[in-house]
C-alpha cells in the first residue's frame, strides 16, 4: 500500500472519497479500497481500469518518494529503539527486545508503533518474533490477509507457527512458485522436508538462506538506520488548506519524525522554525514563517504538540497552504530526569516552565514578560522587562561604584505601579512598588505634600549615577510617612549647579 499512500495518505479522521490507483508500465500496481470494490485489481491494464471507473485517479509510481517515506518512518520509529533497519518489500525491522518494559509490554508498544505510523499518514501491519526474518514473514502475511499479524515471543513456538505459513511469502520463492505448487509444496513445513541439494539446484541458494534465517538457523546482518546530523522535514498536504488550525494534523506528522530524531540523538529542542508554503510557479507567494522558541529545551510530544496547537490557532493565513516544512534551529543535550522522593505539591520547575511557554504560544512573545535586573544604581533603570523565552539572566557584573549591589524583584499588584528591581545595599529600604513615572509633589509648610504633609523618617540615600549614558541622576531618597501612617519612597532632585539651593520633591514608590 505504500505505493498508493505516497499520493493518498491515510490521515486520521480523513476518509477516502475518490477511487485511486498507481500505475507502473501501463498496469495497475496498487489500488485503493473503493476502487477494489468497484472491480479494479492489481495487474489490470490502465485502459480497463479507466473504462470500469471513469473518475478513478491514476498516479505514476514514484519509487523515490516511497524511499523518502520509508526513511521518514524509520526516523520516527527511532523513539522506540535505536536499532531500526529498512528491509525489502517496504518493511521496517525494529529490535524491541530492550524496549518492552519501558513502553509497558508488547501490546502497548504495538499500539504506539501503529499510532506513530498513523500520524505519518501511513498504515502498518506488524509481526513480532524472536527472529527478524520470521517477524518479516508474519508482517507480510498480515498485509496480504488484511488482519493483525502474529505475535510469537517464545522460540519454542516459533517453528510451529512458521510451518503453517504459505511458501509464497518467501521473497526468494517468487520465481519458483509454479514449480513448488506442482509438487504439492504449499507451506514452509513442506519446503523444509524437501531434499536441500535438489531444492538448491532447482530454486537457487537464496531460498535456503531465507528459510534458514526465518527459523533462526542462519544469522542475518542488518544495516541500521542512522539519523541525519540535522533535522529538516517536509510534508505535502492532500489539498489546499485555508484554516491554520486545520494544519495541526499535518504538523504532527513532522513532529513525530522530530521525536524519533531527538530520542536517538539524546537531544532536546529549544528553537523550531516552521514554513507554511503557498502557491508555486508564476503565482508564487512567499511562505509564511514563524518560530517556536522555548525557554527550556523540551522533547515531550504532548508539550510540543500543545505549543503547535496554540500557535496555529492564533495564526491568520493570507493564502492557502499546500506544504509544511519543519526545521530544528537549536538543540541542547537532554538532561536526565530525577524524581523526588516526596514530590512538591506545587509541581516541578519543568511544569512551571511549560505553563509559561504555553502562555507565550497563546498570547504572543511580547505579552508574557519577566523582570530582569540590571547592574545599575538608578531604581527606574535597574529593572528591564524581557520575554520569558529569553535565556536566563547572566551574572551581574560589578558596577562602576565600589559596593556590590543586590537585586530584589517583587510582583506588582497595584494598577498604577510597577515592580521594582532595586540594586541596593542590604541596609537600605526599598519599596515593594515603583510608580511607572515619578510624581512631582507640592511643597506645603516647607514639607513635601501628598494627600497630607509627609514627614521624613529615614536618613538620605544618595544616588548619583548615569553619567556614562548621558542620563545622569543626582537624587537623595527618603522614606516618608503621611498622616495615615502610609509609607512612601520620595526623593529630592539635587541641583547640578553646586551653588544653587533649588530642590524638587518627587514620589517614586509605595511601601506595602
XYZ file of C-alpha atoms in Angstrom:
512
model
C 0.000 0.000 0.000
C 2.979 2.316 0.301
C 2.872 2.862 -3.459
C -0.585 4.416 -3.091
C -0.062 6.104 0.274
C 2.734 8.168 -1.239
C -0.034 10.032 -3.107
C -3.111 9.397 -0.925
C -2.153 9.266 2.757
C -4.475 7.830 5.382
C -4.644 10.784 7.750
C -6.642 10.213 10.960
C -10.245 11.301 10.528
C -9.892 11.838 6.746
C -11.912 9.327 4.745
C -11.021 8.170 1.263
C -13.530 9.566 -1.223
C -12.144 9.201 -4.751
C -11.044 5.780 -6.097
C -7.309 5.792 -6.791
C -4.727 3.552 -8.418
C -0.977 3.528 -9.019
C 0.284 2.624 -12.481
C 3.560 1.017 -13.482
C 4.411 0.147 -17.065
C 0.805 0.519 -18.159
C -0.687 -1.725 -15.465
C -2.203 -1.189 -12.038
C 0.338 -1.937 -9.291
C -1.664 -0.665 -6.284
C -5.338 0.147 -5.808
C -7.461 1.827 -3.128
C -10.227 0.081 -1.220
C -13.046 1.871 -3.058
C -11.503 1.098 -6.452
C -11.043 -2.554 -5.485
C -14.681 -2.813 -4.517
C -15.581 -1.479 -7.966
C -13.634 -4.284 -9.640
C -10.191 -2.780 -10.230
C -7.363 -5.156 -9.329
C -3.583 -5.176 -9.447
C -2.226 -6.217 -12.818
C -5.180 -4.734 -14.746
C -4.310 -2.586 -17.725
C -4.767 1.151 -17.433
C -7.473 1.279 -20.081
C -9.513 -1.415 -18.357
C -9.374 0.398 -15.039
C -10.436 3.712 -16.592
C -13.242 2.013 -18.526
C -14.530 0.409 -15.352
C -14.157 3.613 -13.289
C -14.024 6.776 -15.444
C -13.439 9.003 -12.393
C -10.558 6.963 -10.997
C -7.398 8.905 -10.080
C -4.289 7.378 -11.590
C -0.740 8.095 -10.414
C 2.559 7.003 -11.894
C 4.595 5.095 -9.335
C 7.198 7.239 -7.567
C 9.854 4.945 -6.072
C 11.939 7.904 -4.908
C 9.116 9.283 -2.761
C 8.430 5.785 -1.437
C 12.020 5.619 -0.203
C 11.704 9.064 1.398
C 8.543 7.993 3.239
C 10.273 4.839 4.465
C 13.210 6.893 5.751
C 10.806 9.288 7.478
C 9.043 6.333 9.106
C 12.346 4.836 10.224
C 13.356 8.165 11.770
C 10.048 8.408 13.648
C 10.389 4.830 14.951
C 13.783 5.602 16.471
C 11.903 6.815 19.538
C 11.177 3.160 20.369
C 14.568 1.617 19.633
C 17.917 2.822 18.301
C 18.108 -0.306 16.113
C 15.833 0.271 13.121
C 16.590 -1.139 9.669
C 14.953 -0.971 6.239
C 14.164 -4.348 4.664
C 12.750 -5.469 1.330
C 9.071 -5.253 0.418
C 8.645 -1.857 2.146
C 9.292 -3.383 5.560
C 10.949 -1.808 8.591
C 12.635 -4.027 11.177
C 12.871 -2.861 14.798
C 14.753 -4.534 17.624
C 12.352 -4.041 20.538
C 13.893 -6.513 22.979
C 15.151 -3.714 25.237
C 12.011 -1.563 24.889
C 9.225 -3.814 26.173
C 9.483 -2.843 29.833
C 9.928 0.839 29.030
C 6.716 1.055 26.977
C 4.529 -1.217 29.083
C 4.707 -4.541 27.269
C 4.258 -5.885 23.780
C 0.619 -4.860 23.279
C 1.128 -1.274 24.424
C 4.263 -0.939 22.300
C 2.498 -2.306 19.234
C -0.336 0.215 19.671
C 2.149 3.073 19.974
C 4.013 1.992 16.844
C 0.780 1.815 14.859
C -0.280 5.225 16.213
C 3.069 6.657 15.109
C 2.634 5.301 11.588
C -0.934 6.621 11.520
C 0.341 10.082 12.491
C 2.568 9.915 9.397
C -0.464 9.146 7.236
C 0.627 5.543 6.656
C -0.875 2.168 7.525
C 1.231 -0.560 9.090
C 0.871 -4.292 9.589
C 3.028 -5.736 12.324
C 4.621 -9.080 13.003
C 6.622 -9.923 16.129
C 9.038 -12.813 16.574
C 12.406 -13.592 18.185
C 13.955 -13.735 14.706
C 13.940 -10.771 12.298
C 13.095 -12.813 9.164
C 10.247 -14.574 10.966
C 8.802 -11.215 12.053
C 9.130 -10.034 8.453
C 7.127 -13.057 7.238
C 4.402 -12.523 9.856
C 4.073 -8.853 8.873
C 3.909 -9.714 5.183
C 1.177 -12.287 5.816
C -0.801 -9.711 7.842
C -0.552 -7.236 4.959
C -1.821 -9.815 2.455
C -4.671 -11.070 4.648
C -5.589 -7.573 5.985
C -5.502 -8.733 9.579
C -3.446 -8.427 12.753
C -0.040 -10.058 12.431
C 1.166 -12.929 14.565
C 2.978 -12.187 17.812
C 5.290 -15.047 18.776
C 7.626 -14.274 21.655
C 8.944 -17.744 22.544
C 11.483 -19.576 20.410
C 9.838 -22.946 21.127
C 6.548 -21.891 19.483
C 8.211 -20.184 16.543
C 8.769 -23.339 14.447
C 5.133 -24.404 14.763
C 3.825 -21.029 13.571
C 6.338 -20.808 10.748
C 5.491 -24.288 9.459
C 1.933 -23.136 8.676
C 2.949 -20.143 6.577
C 2.462 -20.352 2.781
C 5.643 -20.774 0.789
C 4.664 -17.822 -1.392
C 5.640 -15.441 1.425
C 9.341 -16.081 0.785
C 10.830 -13.409 -1.455
C 13.286 -15.885 -2.981
C 10.460 -18.299 -3.873
C 8.553 -15.959 -6.200
C 10.204 -17.241 -9.375
C 9.690 -20.882 -8.377
C 6.095 -20.805 -7.115
C 4.680 -22.711 -10.077
C 7.280 -25.444 -9.653
C 6.737 -25.733 -5.903
C 2.972 -25.834 -6.183
C 3.302 -28.500 -8.873
C 4.996 -30.821 -6.395
C 2.425 -30.039 -3.653
C 4.792 -27.806 -1.689
C 2.438 -25.249 -0.191
C 3.819 -24.423 3.261
C 7.205 -23.785 4.792
C 6.955 -27.141 6.508
C 6.609 -28.817 3.126
C 9.556 -26.842 1.839
C 11.796 -27.925 4.743
C 11.024 -31.586 4.050
C 12.383 -31.397 0.502
C 15.967 -32.564 -0.144
C 18.164 -29.493 0.166
C 20.595 -30.305 -2.692
C 17.760 -30.809 -5.173
C 15.927 -27.689 -3.926
C 19.088 -25.635 -4.367
C 19.617 -26.892 -7.937
C 16.052 -26.092 -8.994
C 15.241 -22.943 -6.983
C 18.624 -21.429 -6.136
C 20.607 -20.999 -2.967
C 18.772 -17.828 -1.856
C 15.611 -19.725 -0.912
C 17.582 -21.912 1.500
C 19.248 -18.892 3.064
C 15.899 -17.166 3.582
C 14.345 -20.313 5.011
C 17.205 -20.876 7.442
C 17.132 -17.210 8.513
C 13.394 -17.447 9.291
C 13.938 -20.446 11.589
C 16.945 -18.827 13.261
C 19.415 -21.326 11.806
C 21.375 -18.640 9.974
C 22.332 -15.165 11.153
C 21.234 -12.115 9.188
C 23.158 -8.855 9.202
C 21.219 -5.591 9.058
C 22.323 -2.061 8.276
C 20.770 0.091 10.975
C 19.175 3.359 10.024
C 21.275 6.376 11.030
C 19.508 9.667 11.748
C 20.880 12.724 9.895
C 23.002 15.189 11.911
C 20.470 17.986 11.294
C 16.695 17.749 11.162
C 14.575 19.216 8.370
C 11.384 17.556 7.167
C 8.575 18.402 4.772
C 5.011 17.202 4.287
C 2.815 17.804 1.246
C -0.834 18.490 2.057
C -3.539 16.494 0.297
C -5.457 19.676 -0.554
C -5.241 23.446 -0.277
C -5.925 24.332 3.365
C -7.060 27.837 4.245
C -7.585 27.468 8.017
C -4.448 27.457 10.148
C -5.906 25.258 12.891
C -6.546 22.518 10.302
C -2.775 22.244 9.784
C -2.182 20.680 13.211
C -2.702 17.110 11.994
C -0.069 17.503 9.279
C 2.335 19.372 11.545
C 2.047 16.451 13.945
C 3.478 14.107 11.307
C 6.592 16.287 11.197
C 6.671 16.403 14.990
C 6.516 12.593 15.096
C 9.671 12.396 12.994
C 11.294 15.027 15.183
C 10.647 12.990 18.346
C 12.439 9.973 16.888
C 15.366 12.140 15.823
C 15.633 13.786 19.248
C 15.435 10.444 21.046
C 18.249 8.751 19.164
C 20.421 11.877 19.360
C 19.717 12.306 23.111
C 18.795 15.934 22.455
C 16.090 18.396 23.446
C 14.869 21.154 21.150
C 14.621 24.829 22.087
C 14.031 26.538 18.712
C 11.814 25.209 15.902
C 11.365 27.006 12.580
C 8.184 26.350 10.591
C 7.430 27.337 6.996
C 3.932 27.234 5.515
C 4.294 27.059 1.746
C 1.703 28.600 -0.580
C 1.371 28.798 -4.349
C 4.310 27.952 -6.605
C 5.124 28.853 -10.187
C 4.073 32.111 -11.822
C 1.690 32.971 -8.994
C 4.195 32.112 -6.292
C 3.501 33.551 -2.834
C 6.227 33.910 -0.191
C 5.903 31.313 2.582
C 4.500 32.151 5.993
C 7.273 31.850 8.566
C 7.100 31.586 12.319
C 9.415 30.336 15.029
C 8.657 28.404 18.171
C 11.182 29.334 20.866
C 11.174 27.524 24.185
C 12.556 28.939 27.392
C 13.613 25.431 28.402
C 14.594 22.725 25.921
C 11.926 20.023 25.577
C 11.422 16.650 23.921
C 7.954 15.622 25.186
C 5.373 15.142 22.445
C 2.389 16.373 24.472
C 4.027 19.691 25.337
C 5.357 20.382 21.838
C 2.005 19.476 20.304
C 0.157 21.855 22.659
C 2.530 24.681 21.656
C 1.952 23.924 17.980
C -1.799 23.988 18.554
C -1.732 27.367 20.286
C 0.466 28.990 17.652
C -1.548 27.642 14.726
C -4.818 28.673 16.363
C -3.591 32.278 16.657
C -2.125 32.349 13.121
C -4.048 34.080 10.315
C -3.226 32.805 6.824
C -3.123 35.195 3.884
C -3.264 32.335 1.380
C -3.969 28.599 1.206
C -1.202 26.258 2.397
C -0.001 23.383 0.210
C 3.027 22.120 2.198
C 4.740 22.479 5.583
C 8.461 22.464 6.325
C 9.827 21.991 9.843
C 13.449 22.697 10.696
C 15.278 22.488 14.010
C 17.367 25.576 14.678
C 18.695 24.979 18.184
C 19.092 21.959 20.441
C 20.815 21.101 23.703
C 21.845 17.834 25.378
C 18.949 16.157 27.104
C 19.063 16.331 30.882
C 18.220 13.217 32.838
C 15.032 13.443 34.849
C 15.309 12.907 38.591
C 12.108 12.343 40.523
C 11.970 13.477 44.152
C 11.065 11.028 46.903
C 8.426 13.487 48.134
C 7.007 15.429 45.151
C 6.446 19.143 45.572
C 2.724 19.995 45.924
C 3.049 22.936 43.555
C 4.592 20.916 40.751
C 8.114 20.787 39.367
C 10.071 23.606 37.812
C 9.605 21.952 34.415
C 5.816 22.174 34.811
C 6.063 25.895 35.570
C 8.249 26.450 32.516
C 5.832 24.555 30.259
C 2.977 26.727 31.506
C 4.933 29.872 30.595
C 5.706 28.501 27.124
C 2.040 27.658 26.610
C 1.071 31.229 27.569
C 3.652 32.613 25.142
C 2.268 30.447 22.334
C -1.267 31.636 23.118
C -0.701 35.336 23.906
C 2.469 36.162 21.996
C 6.106 36.635 22.898
C 5.699 40.282 23.908
C 2.733 39.639 26.202
C 4.427 37.369 28.757
C 7.407 39.132 30.314
C 9.766 38.651 33.222
C 11.755 41.148 35.249
C 15.462 41.200 34.527
C 17.682 43.122 36.973
C 20.312 45.403 35.507
C 23.642 46.407 37.047
C 22.601 49.977 37.714
C 22.076 52.074 40.854
C 19.166 54.067 39.370
C 15.924 52.415 40.607
C 13.901 53.100 37.455
C 16.683 51.697 35.276
C 17.668 48.748 37.460
C 14.856 46.583 36.091
C 14.071 45.684 32.473
C 11.218 43.609 31.061
C 12.169 40.801 28.678
C 10.296 37.862 27.205
C 10.224 34.720 29.334
C 11.557 32.773 26.338
C 14.903 34.534 26.534
C 17.854 32.876 28.193
C 18.423 33.005 31.906
C 19.863 36.256 33.203
C 23.604 36.417 33.006
C 25.559 37.042 36.146
C 25.561 40.707 37.069
C 28.955 42.340 36.744
C 30.366 44.918 39.126
C 29.044 48.403 38.798
C 31.298 51.433 38.336
C 30.834 52.193 42.010
C 32.681 50.111 44.516
C 29.886 48.478 46.611
C 28.431 45.174 45.351
C 24.653 45.503 44.963
C 21.787 43.066 45.463
C 18.610 42.686 43.384
C 15.060 42.412 44.696
C 12.115 41.624 42.403
C 8.564 41.995 43.652
C 5.375 41.167 41.819
C 3.127 44.109 41.010
C -0.417 44.198 42.332
C -1.264 47.877 42.027
C -2.752 49.147 38.777
C -0.678 52.318 38.724
C 2.595 50.831 39.865
C 5.282 48.543 38.525
C 7.594 46.114 40.333
C 10.913 47.471 41.462
C 14.145 45.612 40.893
C 16.387 47.745 43.016
C 20.149 47.438 43.076
C 20.782 48.387 46.694
C 22.818 47.657 49.766
C 21.169 45.428 52.326
C 20.820 48.259 54.871
C 18.738 50.464 52.545
C 14.954 50.195 52.465
C 13.266 49.861 49.111
C 9.515 49.811 48.460
C 7.537 46.941 47.013
C 6.194 49.066 44.146
C 7.631 51.793 41.967
C 5.396 54.209 40.124
C 5.716 53.949 36.317
C 6.717 57.621 36.359
C 7.818 59.705 39.336
C 5.070 62.065 40.537
C 6.024 65.715 41.352
C 4.988 66.763 44.854
C 3.779 70.074 46.177
C 5.595 71.871 48.982
C 3.446 72.991 51.936
C 4.891 74.403 55.115
C 8.347 73.598 53.749
C 7.438 69.911 53.531
C 6.533 67.649 50.581
C 2.790 67.102 50.345
C 0.837 64.067 49.031
C -2.768 63.946 50.338
C -1.210 65.182 53.586
C 2.115 66.523 54.710
C 4.885 63.946 54.573
C 7.409 63.514 57.378
C 10.864 62.103 56.677
C 11.679 59.092 58.884
C 14.967 57.902 57.370
C 18.334 59.386 56.530
C 19.074 60.276 52.932
C 20.175 57.590 50.489
C 22.157 59.419 47.854
C 22.184 58.055 44.289
C 24.298 59.759 41.682
C 24.780 57.673 38.546
C 24.133 57.513 34.830
C 26.872 59.786 33.588
C 28.084 57.063 31.184
C 24.705 57.141 29.417
C 24.372 60.916 29.475
C 21.294 60.349 31.665
C 22.748 61.385 34.975
C 20.591 61.202 38.087
C 21.520 63.065 41.267
C 18.925 62.291 43.934
C 18.519 61.979 47.684
C 15.958 59.278 48.560
C 13.983 59.233 51.825
C 11.328 57.101 53.482
C 8.390 59.375 54.341
C 5.158 58.828 56.255
C 1.819 60.622 55.929
C -0.955 61.355 58.451
C -2.458 57.855 57.969
C 0.883 56.116 58.615
C 1.300 55.140 54.941
C 4.954 54.980 53.991
C 6.243 56.391 50.724
C 9.582 56.489 48.957
C 10.338 60.032 47.834
C 13.394 61.770 46.510
C 14.710 65.270 46.192
C 16.330 66.244 42.899
C 19.728 67.686 43.660
C 20.755 70.676 41.601
C 23.526 70.145 39.073
C 24.911 73.582 39.991
C 26.599 73.322 43.416
C 25.790 76.986 44.137
C 22.032 76.508 43.650
C 19.626 75.813 46.543
C 16.765 74.733 44.264
C 15.269 71.280 45.077
C 12.217 69.450 43.715
C 10.462 66.594 45.502
C 9.024 63.504 43.714
C 7.054 60.455 44.816
C 8.711 57.344 43.351
C 7.464 54.335 45.317
C 4.986 52.972 47.842
C 5.717 50.511 50.629
C 3.340 47.575 51.034
